[in-house]
């Protein structure tokens, strides 16, 4: 595979022995460096990501292209989105109106 900026990759033992076992990482590519390397190897700049997909560390790694695995991020499809609550003429949605209740008291507050 030829990585490009924006790709999210699994970098493990197949990419380089330094990423074997529990040292594997999820990596978001920001730059494919143009330094000369050995055939099939590449320098990548980017961020290692945590389990939530948040960048935790900027890194530059030297890996074999053949060992990189592209991670496909699944976008939320339109059919799974929750539609917004309809607006009423007063400007409040029916859900918002239910949370706003008026409490009347017979006593005057001082």
PDB file of N, CA, C and O in Angstrom, residues 83-101:
ATOM      1  N   UNK A  83     -33.354  12.315  13.740  1.00  0.00           N
ATOM      2  CA  UNK A  83     -33.814  13.596  13.198  1.00  0.00           C
ATOM      3  C   UNK A  83     -34.055  14.597  14.322  1.00  0.00           C
ATOM      4  O   UNK A  83     -34.397  14.220  15.444  1.00  0.00           O
ATOM      5  N   UNK A  84     -33.874  15.878  14.026  1.00  0.00           N
ATOM      6  CA  UNK A  84     -34.124  16.887  15.055  1.00  0.00           C
ATOM      7  C   UNK A  84     -35.609  16.951  15.383  1.00  0.00           C
ATOM      8  O   UNK A  84     -36.460  16.622  14.545  1.00  0.00           O
ATOM      9  N   UNK A  85     -35.925  17.372  16.594  1.00  0.00           N
ATOM     10  CA  UNK A  85     -37.323  17.494  17.015  1.00  0.00           C
ATOM     11  C   UNK A  85     -37.981  18.618  16.220  1.00  0.00           C
ATOM     12  O   UNK A  85     -37.355  19.649  15.965  1.00  0.00           O
ATOM     13  N   UNK A  86     -39.226  18.442  15.802  1.00  0.00           N
ATOM     14  CA  UNK A  86     -39.904  19.487  15.013  1.00  0.00           C
ATOM     15  C   UNK A  86     -40.133  20.735  15.856  1.00  0.00           C
ATOM     16  O   UNK A  86     -40.387  20.662  17.056  1.00  0.00           O
ATOM     17  N   UNK A  87     -40.062  21.886  15.200  1.00  0.00           N
ATOM     18  CA  UNK A  87     -40.276  23.155  15.888  1.00  0.00           C
ATOM     19  C   UNK A  87     -41.763  23.473  15.928  1.00  0.00           C
ATOM     20  O   UNK A  87     -42.500  23.201  14.973  1.00  0.00           O
ATOM     21  N   UNK A  88     -42.203  24.056  17.039  1.00  0.00           N
ATOM     22  CA  UNK A  88     -43.592  24.497  17.171  1.00  0.00           C
ATOM     23  C   UNK A  88     -43.655  25.971  16.810  1.00  0.00           C
ATOM     24  O   UNK A  88     -42.630  26.642  16.738  1.00  0.00           O
ATOM     25  N   UNK A  89     -44.839  26.510  16.608  1.00  0.00           N
ATOM     26  CA  UNK A  89     -44.938  27.938  16.274  1.00  0.00           C
ATOM     27  C   UNK A  89     -44.324  28.846  17.333  1.00  0.00           C
ATOM     28  O   UNK A  89     -43.844  29.908  17.019  1.00  0.00           O
ATOM     29  N   UNK A  90     -44.320  28.405  18.586  1.00  0.00           N
ATOM     30  CA  UNK A  90     -43.744  29.227  19.648  1.00  0.00           C
ATOM     31  C   UNK A  90     -42.212  29.210  19.623  1.00  0.00           C
ATOM     32  O   UNK A  90     -41.579  29.944  20.347  1.00  0.00           O
ATOM     33  N   UNK A  91     -41.625  28.343  18.783  1.00  0.00           N
ATOM     34  CA  UNK A  91     -40.172  28.312  18.684  1.00  0.00           C
ATOM     35  C   UNK A  91     -39.512  27.239  19.523  1.00  0.00           C
ATOM     36  O   UNK A  91     -38.336  26.997  19.412  1.00  0.00           O
ATOM     37  N   UNK A  92     -40.286  26.577  20.384  1.00  0.00           N
ATOM     38  CA  UNK A  92     -39.731  25.510  21.200  1.00  0.00           C
ATOM     39  C   UNK A  92     -40.125  24.176  20.610  1.00  0.00           C
ATOM     40  O   UNK A  92     -41.251  24.006  20.137  1.00  0.00           O
ATOM     41  N   UNK A  93     -39.212  23.240  20.628  1.00  0.00           N
ATOM     42  CA  UNK A  93     -39.583  21.903  20.175  1.00  0.00           C
ATOM     43  C   UNK A  93     -40.479  21.281  21.234  1.00  0.00           C
ATOM     44  O   UNK A  93     -40.529  21.725  22.374  1.00  0.00           O
ATOM     45  N   UNK A  94     -41.202  20.255  20.830  1.00  0.00           N
ATOM     46  CA  UNK A  94     -42.104  19.612  21.782  1.00  0.00           C
ATOM     47  C   UNK A  94     -41.326  19.017  22.941  1.00  0.00           C
ATOM     48  O   UNK A  94     -41.791  18.999  24.070  1.00  0.00           O
ATOM     49  N   UNK A  95     -40.090  18.547  22.701  1.00  0.00           N
ATOM     50  CA  UNK A  95     -39.273  17.987  23.777  1.00  0.00           C
ATOM     51  C   UNK A  95     -38.851  19.083  24.748  1.00  0.00           C
ATOM     52  O   UNK A  95     -38.856  18.898  25.955  1.00  0.00           O
ATOM     53  N   UNK A  96     -38.496  20.265  24.206  1.00  0.00           N
ATOM     54  CA  UNK A  96     -38.086  21.376  25.069  1.00  0.00           C
ATOM     55  C   UNK A  96     -39.254  21.893  25.875  1.00  0.00           C
ATOM     56  O   UNK A  96     -39.117  22.263  27.025  1.00  0.00           O
ATOM     57  N   UNK A  97     -40.445  21.946  25.251  1.00  0.00           N
ATOM     58  CA  UNK A  97     -41.623  22.464  25.937  1.00  0.00           C
ATOM     59  C   UNK A  97     -41.984  21.586  27.127  1.00  0.00           C
ATOM     60  O   UNK A  97     -42.422  22.067  28.153  1.00  0.00           O
ATOM     61  N   UNK A  98     -41.763  20.289  27.015  1.00  0.00           N
ATOM     62  CA  UNK A  98     -42.105  19.377  28.104  1.00  0.00           C
ATOM     63  C   UNK A  98     -41.228  19.606  29.331  1.00  0.00           C
ATOM     64  O   UNK A  98     -41.647  19.368  30.436  1.00  0.00           O
ATOM     65  N   UNK A  99     -40.008  20.061  29.125  1.00  0.00           N
ATOM     66  CA  UNK A  99     -39.120  20.260  30.265  1.00  0.00           C
ATOM     67  C   UNK A  99     -39.371  21.584  30.965  1.00  0.00           C
ATOM     68  O   UNK A  99     -38.928  21.784  32.076  1.00  0.00           O
ATOM     69  N   UNK A 100     -40.062  22.513  30.292  1.00  0.00           N
ATOM     70  CA  UNK A 100     -40.344  23.811  30.882  1.00  0.00           C
ATOM     71  C   UNK A 100     -41.765  23.812  31.422  1.00  0.00           C
ATOM     72  O   UNK A 100     -42.730  23.962  30.684  1.00  0.00           O
ATOM     73  N   UNK A 101     -41.923  23.601  32.716  1.00  0.00           N
ATOM     74  CA  UNK A 101     -43.246  23.615  33.328  1.00  0.00           C
ATOM     75  C   UNK A 101     -43.339  24.798  34.266  1.00  0.00           C
ATOM     76  O   UNK A 101     -42.356  25.212  34.868  1.00  0.00           O
TER      77      UNK A 101
END
